[in-house]
Amino acid sequence: MLVIRRAVRIEWADCDPAGIVFHPRYFEMFDTSTHHLFEAAGWKKRDLLSEFGAAGYPVVDTRARFLASAAYGDDVVIETQAAAFRHSSFDVEHKVFRLDADGERLAVEARATRVWVGAHPDDPKQVKAQPIPPILIARLSGQSEAADGG
Amino acid sequence: MLVIRRAVRIEWADCDPAGIVFHPRYFEMFDTSTHHLFEAAGWKKRDLLSEFGAAGYPVVDTRARFLASAAYGDDVVIETQAAAFRHSSFDVEHKVFRLDADGERLAVEARATRVWVGAHPDDPKQVKAQPIPPILIARLSGQSEAADGG
Amino acid sequence: MLVIRRAVRIEWADCDPAGIVFHPRYFEMFDTSTHHLFEAAGWKKRDLLSEFGAAGYPVVDTRARFLASAAYGDDVVIETQAAAFRHSSFDVEHKVFRLDADGERLAVEARATRVWVGAHPDDPKQVKAQPIPPILIARLSGQSEAADGG
Amino acid sequence: MLVIRRAVRIEWADCDPAGIVFHPRYFEMFDTSTHHLFEAAGWKKRDLLSEFGAAGYPVVDTRARFLASAAYGDDVVIETQAAAFRHSSFDVEHKVFRLDADGERLAVEARATRVWVGAHPDDPKQVKAQPIPPILIARLSGQSEAADGG
């Protein structure tokens, strides 16, 4: 699988009155990491949508377990990869490692199921699940290089 | 002028590690209040855009002064009104009053200039300033009733 | 069980470039609903923490399934209740119903496990799981009235 | 003056239904840049507060002008520097440059006044303006090196 690791500084803006990351912010970070994963596979989000005529790849199910907190000023690494592909849906896994003085500590484990959707043929305001493009699966699986930039 | 007063509970989600409202959240609240002002004038945002063929009314200049803090659990009232109209831009004023045991205390004063824009005639991906619809100015000025629902 | 239903307008500020709620915002709404549930049980968050000497009740595990989208201008109702109690952790369930012209439609189902924590006896900067106060369980279970305001 | 330039990718999470940065997010970015400026001067935020016994440096007045929009996938550079020092308050200036194919374009100009505060001597829950530490002014002015790490 194609795996990306993204260094993120935990900012004041990410934290709640307890001084630690407000957990909804992790879901923002995972969303961002997912788009970066696709970019590593060869496509920035807007290019991906236009090249394949897709409307998006919204999250339909997500779960996260918070094992250790992170506070503002902490540095973390978010590791992201696709974990499973089905006809029109796929799973993405995220792990957040907090960089402590004595090494990396797993702080969050999460998984999101996303559906590949296009405009609905009968109603342009609705979307409909579509098959995931095989080239995208191949790239995210690490079976095809993104060296040509998409 | 048409004036709206909106009761808002300050939530944990609004606050930073100091336990008080993270100031960017006030700009979110002001954006929301602006749409509510327009709804009080007769139009929900999406109806407003479709009825007048507009693309939006983005903020081009804004300023806020923070006079007193508000913490999670506090109740505030946000008072909003249009303050000036020009050919294609207008100003909206916001005041946040914190409801203390001994009365209301002014916590934030803000003003935003917004521009009424439509699709650009030469490039559908761009927007262009357009005259503000007179009926909208009349409604926001309190010179015309919104009783017919728009 | 004590159940609260909270009316929420989906705002422009909640939505992403697809025009629908950016899913992390739902987790913010669920966090807010949880505090409101506790307030319905008798305690505003800051009073709850001070009365029981607690440090908080952070989320340690959460899952949400997104069944239908909601766009800005939509009205939803968020229904929240405790779903299970263990020694020092408890589950809270949330359901988002979108109010359509033809009735309510379930848009999101979510569950969060939270842990009741106090200051760690050996390190004031750390927290430690503690037993959930029985009166809180009784109130959230609907077995005791909150009529005396806590 | 000490000037920092921070490269920021505009993310899906930053954008509204118009597909461009939701303006309150810029204020988050400016807050983050301010902390990074102080870190470049020699102190991470939490170290700064503990070393000088300060409670924070909240924004009391801010203004931003939005000259050009930025959309998700765009790359910007945020340039930040202190602009004026008074007894207990100081100004920070931010400029956002959008990196277009044909060069940098100024997208946002902003300024924030912040006050240096410590715990109030009569009420630990309140804060009180205090003189800005001279070493901090020297560092932000570029008159003293941060080479020793603070």
Coordinates of C-alpha atoms in Angstrom, one line a residue:
Chain A
M1 CA 0.0 0.0 0.0
L2 CA 1.0 3.6 -0.6
V3 CA 1.6 5.1 2.9
I4 CA 2.1 8.8 3.7
R5 CA 3.4 10.3 6.9
R6 CA 2.6 13.9 7.5
A7 CA 4.2 16.0 10.2
V8 CA 1.7 18.2 12.0
R9 CA 2.3 20.7 14.8
I10 CA -0.6 20.8 17.3
E11 CA -1.7 24.4 17.4
W12 CA -3.5 26.5 19.9
A13 CA -6.3 26.6 17.4
D14 CA -6.7 22.8 17.6
C15 CA -7.1 22.7 21.4
D16 CA -10.0 23.0 23.8
P17 CA -10.2 24.4 27.3
A18 CA -8.5 21.3 28.6
G19 CA -5.5 22.3 26.6
I20 CA -5.6 19.2 24.4
V21 CA -6.7 18.6 20.8
F22 CA -10.5 19.0 20.5
H23 CA -11.3 15.6 19.0
P24 CA -13.3 16.9 16.0
R25 CA -10.1 18.5 14.9
Y26 CA -8.6 15.1 14.4
F27 CA -11.3 14.3 11.9
E28 CA -10.3 17.5 10.0
M29 CA -6.7 16.4 10.0
F30 CA -7.7 12.9 8.7
D31 CA -9.7 14.5 5.9
T32 CA -6.7 16.6 4.9
S33 CA -4.4 13.5 5.1
T34 CA -6.8 11.6 2.8
H35 CA -6.5 14.3 0.2
H36 CA -2.7 14.3 0.6
L37 CA -2.7 10.6 0.1
F38 CA -4.6 11.0 -3.2
E39 CA -2.1 13.7 -4.2
A40 CA 0.7 11.3 -3.4
A41 CA -1.1 8.8 -5.7
G42 CA -1.0 11.4 -8.5
W43 CA -3.9 13.7 -8.2
K44 CA -4.8 16.9 -6.3
K45 CA -8.4 16.7 -5.3
R46 CA -9.8 19.0 -7.9
D47 CA -7.8 17.3 -10.7
L48 CA -9.0 13.9 -9.4
L49 CA -12.6 15.0 -9.6
S50 CA -12.4 16.6 -13.0
E51 CA -10.3 13.7 -14.6
F52 CA -12.7 11.0 -13.5
G53 CA -15.9 13.0 -13.6
A54 CA -16.5 12.3 -10.0
A55 CA -18.4 14.5 -7.5
G56 CA -16.4 13.5 -4.5
Y57 CA -15.6 10.7 -2.0
P58 CA -17.6 11.5 1.1
V59 CA -17.1 9.7 4.4
V60 CA -20.1 7.4 5.2
D61 CA -18.7 5.7 8.3
T62 CA -15.8 6.6 10.6
R63 CA -14.4 5.5 13.9
A64 CA -11.6 6.8 16.0
R65 CA -10.0 5.6 19.2
F66 CA -8.1 8.2 21.3
L67 CA -5.3 6.5 23.2
A68 CA -3.2 9.4 24.4
S69 CA -3.8 13.1 24.3
A70 CA -1.8 15.7 22.5
A71 CA -1.5 19.3 23.6
Y72 CA -0.7 22.6 21.8
G73 CA 3.0 22.7 21.0
D74 CA 3.2 19.0 20.6
D75 CA 4.5 17.5 17.3
V76 CA 2.7 14.5 15.8
V77 CA 3.0 12.4 12.7
I78 CA -0.2 11.3 10.9
E79 CA 0.3 8.1 8.9
T80 CA -2.4 7.4 6.3
Q81 CA -3.1 4.6 3.9
A82 CA -6.0 2.9 2.0
A83 CA -6.9 -0.3 3.8
A84 CA -9.6 -1.9 1.7
F85 CA -11.3 -1.5 -1.7
R86 CA -14.8 -2.6 -2.6
H87 CA -16.8 -1.8 -5.8
S88 CA -17.6 1.8 -5.0
S89 CA -16.3 2.2 -1.5
F90 CA -12.9 2.1 0.2
D91 CA -11.4 2.4 3.7
V92 CA -8.7 4.7 4.8
E93 CA -6.7 4.2 8.0
H94 CA -5.0 6.9 10.0
K95 CA -2.6 6.7 12.9
V96 CA -1.4 9.7 14.9
F97 CA 1.9 9.3 16.6
R98 CA 2.9 11.8 19.2
L99 CA 6.6 12.6 19.2
D100 CA 7.8 12.4 22.8
A101 CA 11.3 12.9 24.0
D102 CA 11.6 9.1 24.3
G103 CA 10.1 8.2 21.0
E104 CA 6.8 7.9 19.1
R105 CA 3.6 7.1 21.0
L106 CA 0.4 6.0 19.3
A107 CA -2.2 8.7 20.2
V108 CA -5.1 8.0 17.8
E109 CA -6.2 5.1 15.6
A110 CA -8.9 5.8 13.1
R111 CA -10.6 4.4 10.0
A112 CA -13.0 6.0 7.6
T113 CA -15.1 4.4 4.8
R114 CA -15.6 6.6 1.8
V115 CA -17.8 6.2 -1.2
W116 CA -16.8 7.2 -4.7
V117 CA -19.7 9.2 -6.1
G118 CA -20.6 11.0 -9.3
A119 CA -23.5 13.2 -10.3
H120 CA -26.8 11.3 -10.3
P121 CA -28.0 10.6 -13.8
D122 CA -31.6 11.6 -13.0
D123 CA -31.0 14.5 -10.7
P124 CA -27.9 16.7 -11.0
K125 CA -28.3 17.9 -7.4
Q126 CA -27.9 14.3 -6.0
V127 CA -24.9 12.0 -6.1
K128 CA -24.7 8.3 -6.8
A129 CA -22.1 5.7 -6.0
Q130 CA -19.8 4.8 -8.9
P131 CA -17.1 2.2 -9.4
I132 CA -13.7 3.4 -8.1
P133 CA -11.4 4.0 -11.1
P134 CA -9.0 1.0 -11.4
I135 CA -5.9 3.3 -11.9
L136 CA -6.7 4.9 -8.6
I137 CA -6.9 1.6 -6.8
A138 CA -3.6 0.5 -8.4
R139 CA -1.9 3.7 -7.3
L140 CA -3.2 3.6 -3.7
S141 CA -2.3 -0.1 -3.6
G142 CA 1.3 0.8 -4.5
Q143 CA 1.1 -1.3 -7.7
S144 CA 1.5 1.6 -10.1
E145 CA 3.8 4.6 -9.9
A146 CA 2.6 8.2 -9.8
A147 CA 5.9 9.3 -11.4
D148 CA 4.2 10.9 -14.4
G149 CA 2.2 13.2 -12.1
G150 CA -1.1 11.6 -12.9
Chain B
M1 CA -32.8 49.5 10.2
L2 CA -33.8 45.9 10.6
V3 CA -32.1 44.6 13.7
I4 CA -31.9 41.0 14.8
R5 CA -30.8 39.8 18.3
R6 CA -29.7 36.1 18.4
A7 CA -29.2 34.2 21.7
V8 CA -26.1 32.1 21.6
R9 CA -24.7 29.8 24.2
I10 CA -20.9 29.8 24.3
E11 CA -19.9 26.1 23.9
W12 CA -16.8 24.1 24.8
A13 CA -16.3 23.8 21.1
D14 CA -15.9 27.6 20.8
C15 CA -13.2 28.0 23.4
D16 CA -9.5 27.7 23.4
P17 CA -7.0 26.5 26.1
A18 CA -7.5 29.8 28.0
G19 CA -11.2 28.7 28.4
I20 CA -12.6 31.6 26.5
V21 CA -13.9 32.1 23.0
F22 CA -11.2 31.6 20.4
H23 CA -11.6 34.9 18.5
P24 CA -12.0 33.3 15.0
R25 CA -15.2 31.7 16.2
Y26 CA -16.7 35.1 16.7
F27 CA -16.3 35.7 12.9
E28 CA -18.1 32.4 12.3
M29 CA -20.9 33.6 14.6
F30 CA -21.0 37.0 12.7
D31 CA -21.2 35.2 9.4
T32 CA -24.1 33.1 10.7
S33 CA -25.9 36.2 12.1
T34 CA -25.5 37.9 8.7
H35 CA -27.4 35.1 7.0
H36 CA -30.0 35.2 9.7
L37 CA -30.4 38.9 9.2
F38 CA -31.1 38.3 5.5
E39 CA -33.5 35.6 6.4
A40 CA -35.3 38.0 8.7
A41 CA -35.4 40.4 5.7
G42 CA -37.2 37.7 3.7
W43 CA -34.7 35.2 2.2
K44 CA -32.8 32.2 3.3
K45 CA -29.3 32.4 1.7
R46 CA -29.9 29.8 -1.0
D47 CA -33.2 31.5 -2.0
L48 CA -31.6 34.9 -2.0
L49 CA -28.9 33.8 -4.4
S50 CA -31.3 32.0 -6.7
E51 CA -33.9 34.7 -6.8
F52 CA -31.4 37.5 -7.6
G53 CA -29.0 35.4 -9.7
A54 CA -26.2 36.3 -7.3
A55 CA -23.1 34.2 -6.5
G56 CA -22.8 35.5 -2.9
Y57 CA -21.9 38.4 -0.7
P58 CA -18.3 37.7 0.5
V59 CA -16.6 39.7 3.2
V60 CA -13.9 42.0 1.8
D61 CA -13.0 43.9 4.9
T62 CA -13.7 43.2 8.6
R63 CA -12.7 44.5 12.0
A64 CA -13.6 43.4 15.5
R65 CA -12.7 44.8 18.9
F66 CA -12.8 42.4 21.8
L67 CA -13.7 44.3 25.0
A68 CA -14.5 41.5 27.4
S69 CA -14.1 37.8 27.2
A70 CA -16.8 35.1 27.3
A71 CA -16.2 31.6 28.6
Y72 CA -17.9 28.2 27.9
G73 CA -21.3 28.1 29.5
D74 CA -21.8 31.9 29.2
D75 CA -24.8 33.2 27.3
V76 CA -24.5 36.0 24.9
V77 CA -26.8 37.9 22.6
I78 CA -25.5 38.9 19.1
E79 CA -27.1 42.0 17.7
T80 CA -26.8 42.5 13.9
Q81 CA -27.9 45.1 11.4
A82 CA -26.8 46.6 8.1
A83 CA -25.0 49.9 8.7
A84 CA -24.4 51.4 5.3
F85 CA -25.2 50.7 1.6
R86 CA -23.1 51.6 -1.4
H87 CA -23.5 50.7 -5.1
S88 CA -22.4 47.1 -4.7
S89 CA -21.1 46.8 -1.2
F90 CA -22.7 47.2 2.2
D91 CA -21.6 47.1 5.9
V92 CA -23.0 44.9 8.6
E93 CA -22.5 45.7 12.3
H94 CA -22.4 43.1 15.1
K95 CA -22.4 43.6 18.8
V96 CA -22.0 40.7 21.3
F97 CA -23.5 41.3 24.7
R98 CA -22.5 38.9 27.5
L99 CA -25.4 38.2 29.9
D100 CA -24.0 38.6 33.4
A101 CA -25.9 38.3 36.6
D102 CA -26.0 42.1 36.8
G103 CA -27.0 42.8 33.2
E104 CA -25.7 42.9 29.7
R105 CA -22.1 43.7 29.1
L106 CA -20.7 44.7 25.6
A107 CA -18.1 42.0 24.8
V108 CA -17.4 42.5 21.1
E109 CA -18.0 45.2 18.5
A110 CA -17.5 44.3 14.8
R111 CA -18.2 45.5 11.4
A112 CA -17.8 43.7 8.0
T113 CA -18.0 45.1 4.5
R114 CA -19.5 42.7 2.0
V115 CA -19.7 42.9 -1.7
W116 CA -22.7 41.7 -3.7
V117 CA -21.3 39.5 -6.5
G118 CA -22.6 37.6 -9.5
A119 CA -21.0 35.3 -11.9
H120 CA -18.4 37.1 -14.1
P121 CA -19.8 37.5 -17.7
D122 CA -16.5 36.5 -19.2
D123 CA -15.4 33.7 -16.9
P124 CA -18.0 31.6 -15.0
K125 CA -15.3 30.7 -12.4
Q126 CA -14.8 34.3 -11.4
V127 CA -17.2 36.7 -9.7
K128 CA -17.9 40.3 -10.4
A129 CA -19.5 43.0 -8.2
Q130 CA -23.1 43.9 -9.0
P131 CA -25.6 46.4 -7.8
I132 CA -27.4 45.4 -4.6
P133 CA -31.0 44.7 -5.4
P134 CA -33.1 47.7 -4.2
I135 CA -35.7 45.5 -2.5
L136 CA -33.0 43.9 -0.4
I137 CA -31.8 47.4 0.7
A138 CA -35.4 48.4 1.5
R139 CA -35.9 45.4 3.6
L140 CA -32.6 45.6 5.5
S141 CA -33.3 49.3 6.0
G142 CA -36.7 48.5 7.6
Q143 CA -38.5 50.4 4.9
S144 CA -40.4 47.4 3.5
E145 CA -42.0 44.5 5.3
A146 CA -40.9 40.9 4.8
A147 CA -44.4 39.7 5.8
D148 CA -44.9 38.0 2.4
G149 CA -41.9 35.7 3.0
G150 CA -39.9 37.2 0.3
Chain C
M1 CA -33.2 7.3 29.9
L2 CA -33.1 11.1 29.8
V3 CA -33.3 12.1 26.2
I4 CA -32.8 15.6 24.8
R5 CA -33.7 16.8 21.3
R6 CA -31.9 19.9 20.1
A7 CA -33.0 21.9 17.0
V8 CA -30.0 23.0 15.0
R9 CA -29.9 25.1 11.8
I10 CA -27.2 23.9 9.4
E11 CA -25.1 27.0 8.7
W12 CA -22.8 28.1 5.9
A13 CA -20.0 27.9 8.5
D14 CA -20.8 24.1 8.9
C15 CA -20.5 23.3 5.2
D16 CA -17.7 22.3 2.8
P17 CA -17.2 23.0 -0.9
A18 CA -19.7 20.3 -1.7
G19 CA -22.3 22.5 0.1
I20 CA -23.0 19.9 2.8
V21 CA -22.0 19.5 6.4
F22 CA -18.3 18.9 6.7
H23 CA -18.4 15.7 8.8
P24 CA -16.0 16.9 11.6
R25 CA -18.6 19.6 12.4
Y26 CA -21.0 16.8 13.4
F27 CA -18.6 15.7 16.1
E28 CA -18.6 19.3 17.4
M29 CA -22.4 19.2 17.5
F30 CA -22.4 15.9 19.3
D31 CA -19.9 17.3 21.9
T32 CA -22.2 20.3 22.4
S33 CA -25.2 18.0 22.7
T34 CA -23.5 15.9 25.3
H35 CA -22.9 19.0 27.5
H36 CA -26.5 20.0 27.0
L37 CA -27.6 16.5 28.1
F38 CA -25.6 16.9 31.3
E39 CA -27.2 20.3 31.8
A40 CA -30.6 18.8 31.4
A41 CA -29.5 16.3 34.0
G42 CA -28.8 19.2 36.4
W43 CA -25.4 20.6 35.8
K44 CA -23.7 23.0 33.4
K45 CA -20.3 21.6 32.5
R46 CA -18.3 23.9 34.7
D47 CA -20.6 23.2 37.7
L48 CA -20.4 19.5 37.1
L49 CA -16.6 19.5 37.2
S50 CA -16.4 21.7 40.3
E51 CA -19.1 19.8 42.2
F52 CA -17.6 16.4 41.7
G53 CA -13.9 17.4 41.5
A54 CA -13.6 16.0 38.0
A55 CA -11.3 17.1 35.3
G56 CA -13.6 16.2 32.4
Y57 CA -15.2 13.4 30.5
P58 CA -13.1 13.1 27.3
V59 CA -14.1 11.0 24.3
V60 CA -11.9 7.8 24.0
D61 CA -13.8 6.1 21.2
T62 CA -16.4 7.4 18.7
R63 CA -18.1 6.2 15.6
A64 CA -20.5 7.8 13.3
R65 CA -22.4 6.6 10.2
F66 CA -23.6 9.2 7.7
L67 CA -26.8 8.1 6.0
A68 CA -28.0 11.3 4.4
S69 CA -26.4 14.6 3.8
A70 CA -27.6 18.0 5.1
A71 CA -26.9 21.3 3.4
Y72 CA -26.8 24.9 4.6
G73 CA -30.2 26.2 5.4
D74 CA -31.5 22.7 6.4
D75 CA -32.9 22.3 9.8
V76 CA -32.0 19.2 11.8
V77 CA -32.8 17.8 15.2
I78 CA -30.1 16.1 17.2
E79 CA -31.3 13.5 19.7
T80 CA -28.9 12.6 22.5
Q81 CA -29.0 10.2 25.4
A82 CA -26.7 8.1 27.5
A83 CA -26.7 4.5 26.3
A84 CA -24.5 2.5 28.8
F85 CA -22.7 3.0 32.0
R86 CA -19.6 1.2 33.2
H87 CA -17.4 1.8 36.2
S88 CA -15.7 4.9 34.9
S89 CA -16.9 5.1 31.3
F90 CA -20.2 5.6 29.6
D91 CA -21.6 5.7 26.1
V92 CA -23.6 8.5 24.6
E93 CA -25.8 8.1 21.5
H94 CA -26.6 10.7 19.0
K95 CA -29.1 10.7 16.1
V96 CA -29.4 13.6 13.6
F97 CA -32.8 13.9 11.9
R98 CA -33.1 16.1 8.9
L99 CA -36.4 17.9 8.7
D100 CA -37.7 17.4 5.2
A101 CA -41.0 18.7 3.8
D102 CA -42.3 15.1 4.1
G103 CA -41.0 14.3 7.6
E104 CA -37.9 13.5 9.5
R105 CA -35.1 11.6 7.9
L106 CA -32.3 9.9 9.9
A107 CA -29.1 11.5 8.6
V108 CA -26.5 10.5 11.1
E109 CA -26.1 7.8 13.8
A110 CA -23.2 8.1 16.2
R111 CA -22.0 6.8 19.5
A112 CA -19.2 8.0 21.7
T113 CA -17.5 6.4 24.7
R114 CA -16.4 8.9 27.3
V115 CA -14.3 8.4 30.5
W116 CA -14.9 10.2 33.7
V117 CA -11.5 11.6 34.8
G118 CA -10.0 13.5 37.7
A119 CA -6.6 14.9 38.4
H120 CA -4.0 12.2 38.7
P121 CA -2.9 11.8 42.4
D122 CA 0.7 11.6 41.4
D123 CA 0.9 14.2 38.6
P124 CA -1.5 17.2 38.5
K125 CA -0.8 17.5 34.8
Q126 CA -2.2 14.0 34.1
V127 CA -5.7 12.7 34.5
K128 CA -6.9 9.4 35.8
A129 CA -10.2 7.5 35.4
Q130 CA -12.5 7.7 38.3
P131 CA -15.9 6.1 39.2
I132 CA -18.8 8.0 37.7
P133 CA -20.8 9.7 40.4
P134 CA -24.0 7.6 41.1
I135 CA -26.3 10.7 41.2
L136 CA -25.1 11.5 37.6
I137 CA -25.9 8.0 36.4
A138 CA -29.3 8.2 38.1
R139 CA -30.1 11.5 36.5
L140 CA -29.0 10.4 33.0
S141 CA -30.9 7.2 33.4
G142 CA -34.0 9.2 34.2
Q143 CA -34.4 7.6 37.6
S144 CA -34.0 10.9 39.5
E145 CA -35.3 14.3 38.8
A146 CA -33.2 17.3 38.1
A147 CA -35.9 19.7 39.3
D148 CA -33.9 21.1 42.1
G149 CA -31.3 22.3 39.6
G150 CA -28.6 20.0 40.7
Chain D
M1 CA 11.9 43.3 12.4
L2 CA 11.9 39.5 12.7
V3 CA 9.8 38.2 9.8
I4 CA 8.5 34.7 9.2
R5 CA 7.1 33.3 6.0
R6 CA 5.0 30.1 6.4
A7 CA 3.9 28.0 3.5
V8 CA 0.3 26.8 3.9
R9 CA -1.7 24.6 1.7
I10 CA -5.4 25.6 1.5
E11 CA -7.3 22.5 2.4
W12 CA -10.9 21.3 1.8
A13 CA -11.4 21.8 5.5
D14 CA -10.6 25.5 5.2
C15 CA -13.2 26.2 2.5
D16 CA -16.9 27.0 2.4
P17 CA -19.6 26.1 -0.1
A18 CA -18.3 28.8 -2.5
G19 CA -15.1 26.6 -2.6
I20 CA -12.9 29.4 -1.2
V21 CA -11.4 29.9 2.2
F22 CA -14.0 30.7 4.8
H23 CA -12.7 34.0 6.1
P24 CA -12.7 33.0 9.9
R25 CA -10.2 30.3 9.0
Y26 CA -7.7 33.1 8.0
F27 CA -7.9 34.4 11.6
E28 CA -7.0 30.9 12.8
M29 CA -4.0 30.9 10.5
F30 CA -2.9 34.3 11.7
D31 CA -3.2 33.1 15.3
T32 CA -1.0 30.1 14.4
S33 CA 1.5 32.3 12.6
T34 CA 1.7 34.6 15.6
H35 CA 2.7 31.7 17.8
H36 CA 5.3 30.6 15.2
L37 CA 6.7 34.1 15.1
F38 CA 7.2 33.9 18.9
E39 CA 8.8 30.5 18.4
A40 CA 11.2 32.0 15.8
A41 CA 12.0 34.6 18.5
G42 CA 13.0 31.9 20.9
W43 CA 10.0 30.5 22.7
K44 CA 7.2 28.1 22.1
K45 CA 4.0 29.5 23.5
R46 CA 3.9 27.3 26.6
D47 CA 7.5 28.1 27.4
L48 CA 6.9 31.8 26.8
L49 CA 4.1 31.9 29.3
S50 CA 5.9 29.9 32.0
E51 CA 9.2 31.8 31.6
F52 CA 7.6 35.2 32.0
G53 CA 4.7 34.3 34.2
A54 CA 2.2 35.5 31.6
A55 CA -1.3 34.3 31.1
G56 CA -1.4 35.0 27.4
Y57 CA -1.4 37.6 24.7
P58 CA -5.0 37.8 23.5
V59 CA -6.2 39.7 20.5
V60 CA -8.1 42.8 21.5
D61 CA -8.6 44.4 18.0
T62 CA -8.1 42.9 14.6
R63 CA -8.8 43.9 11.0
A64 CA -8.4 42.0 7.7
R65 CA -8.9 43.0 4.1
F66 CA -9.5 40.2 1.6
L67 CA -8.2 41.2 -1.8
A68 CA -8.3 37.9 -3.7
S69 CA -9.8 34.6 -2.8
A70 CA -7.9 31.3 -2.4
A71 CA -9.5 27.9 -3.1
Y72 CA -8.7 24.4 -1.8
G73 CA -5.6 23.1 -3.4
D74 CA -4.0 26.5 -3.6
D75 CA -0.7 27.2 -2.0
V76 CA -0.2 30.4 0.0
V77 CA 2.6 32.0 2.0
I78 CA 1.7 33.8 5.2
E79 CA 4.2 36.5 6.1
T80 CA 4.0 37.7 9.7
Q81 CA 5.9 40.3 11.8
A82 CA 5.4 42.5 14.8
A83 CA 4.6 46.0 13.7
A84 CA 4.5 48.2 16.8
F85 CA 5.1 47.9 20.5
R86 CA 3.5 49.9 23.3
H87 CA 3.7 49.5 27.1
S88 CA 1.6 46.3 27.3
S89 CA 0.2 45.9 23.8
F90 CA 1.7 45.2 20.4
D91 CA 0.6 44.8 16.8
V92 CA 1.2 41.9 14.5
E93 CA 0.9 42.2 10.7
H94 CA 0.0 39.3 8.4
K95 CA 0.1 39.1 4.6
V96 CA -1.2 36.2 2.7
F97 CA 0.3 35.7 -0.8
R98 CA -1.3 33.3 -3.2
L99 CA 1.2 31.4 -5.3
D100 CA -0.1 31.6 -8.8
A101 CA 1.5 30.2 -11.9
D102 CA 2.7 33.7 -12.8
G103 CA 3.9 34.8 -9.4
E104 CA 2.8 35.8 -5.9
R105 CA -0.5 37.7 -5.5
L106 CA -1.4 39.5 -2.3
A107 CA -4.7 37.9 -1.1
V108 CA -5.1 39.1 2.5
E109 CA -3.7 41.9 4.6
A110 CA -4.4 41.9 8.3
R111 CA -3.3 43.4 11.6
A112 CA -4.0 42.4 15.1
T113 CA -3.4 44.2 18.4
R114 CA -2.6 41.9 21.3
V115 CA -2.2 42.6 24.9
W116 CA 0.4 41.0 27.2
V117 CA -1.5 39.8 30.2
G118 CA -0.8 38.0 33.5
A119 CA -3.0 36.8 36.3
H120 CA -4.8 39.6 38.1
P121 CA -3.3 40.2 41.6
D122 CA -6.7 40.4 43.2
D123 CA -8.6 37.7 41.3
P124 CA -6.8 34.6 39.8
K125 CA -9.7 34.1 37.4
Q126 CA -9.1 37.4 35.8
V127 CA -6.2 38.7 33.8
K128 CA -4.4 42.1 33.8
A129 CA -2.3 43.9 31.3
Q130 CA 1.4 43.8 32.1
P131 CA 4.5 45.3 30.5
I132 CA 5.9 43.3 27.6
P133 CA 9.2 41.7 28.5
P134 CA 12.0 43.8 26.9
I135 CA 13.9 40.7 25.7
L136 CA 10.8 39.7 23.8
I137 CA 10.5 43.1 22.1
A138 CA 14.2 42.9 21.3
R139 CA 13.9 39.5 19.7
L140 CA 10.8 40.4 17.7
S141 CA 12.5 43.6 16.6
G142 CA 15.4 41.6 15.3
Q143 CA 17.8 43.4 17.6
S144 CA 18.7 40.2 19.5
E145 CA 19.4 36.7 18.3
A146 CA 17.4 33.7 19.4
A147 CA 20.4 31.4 18.7
D148 CA 20.5 30.2 22.3
G149 CA 17.0 28.9 22.0
G150 CA 15.5 31.2 24.5

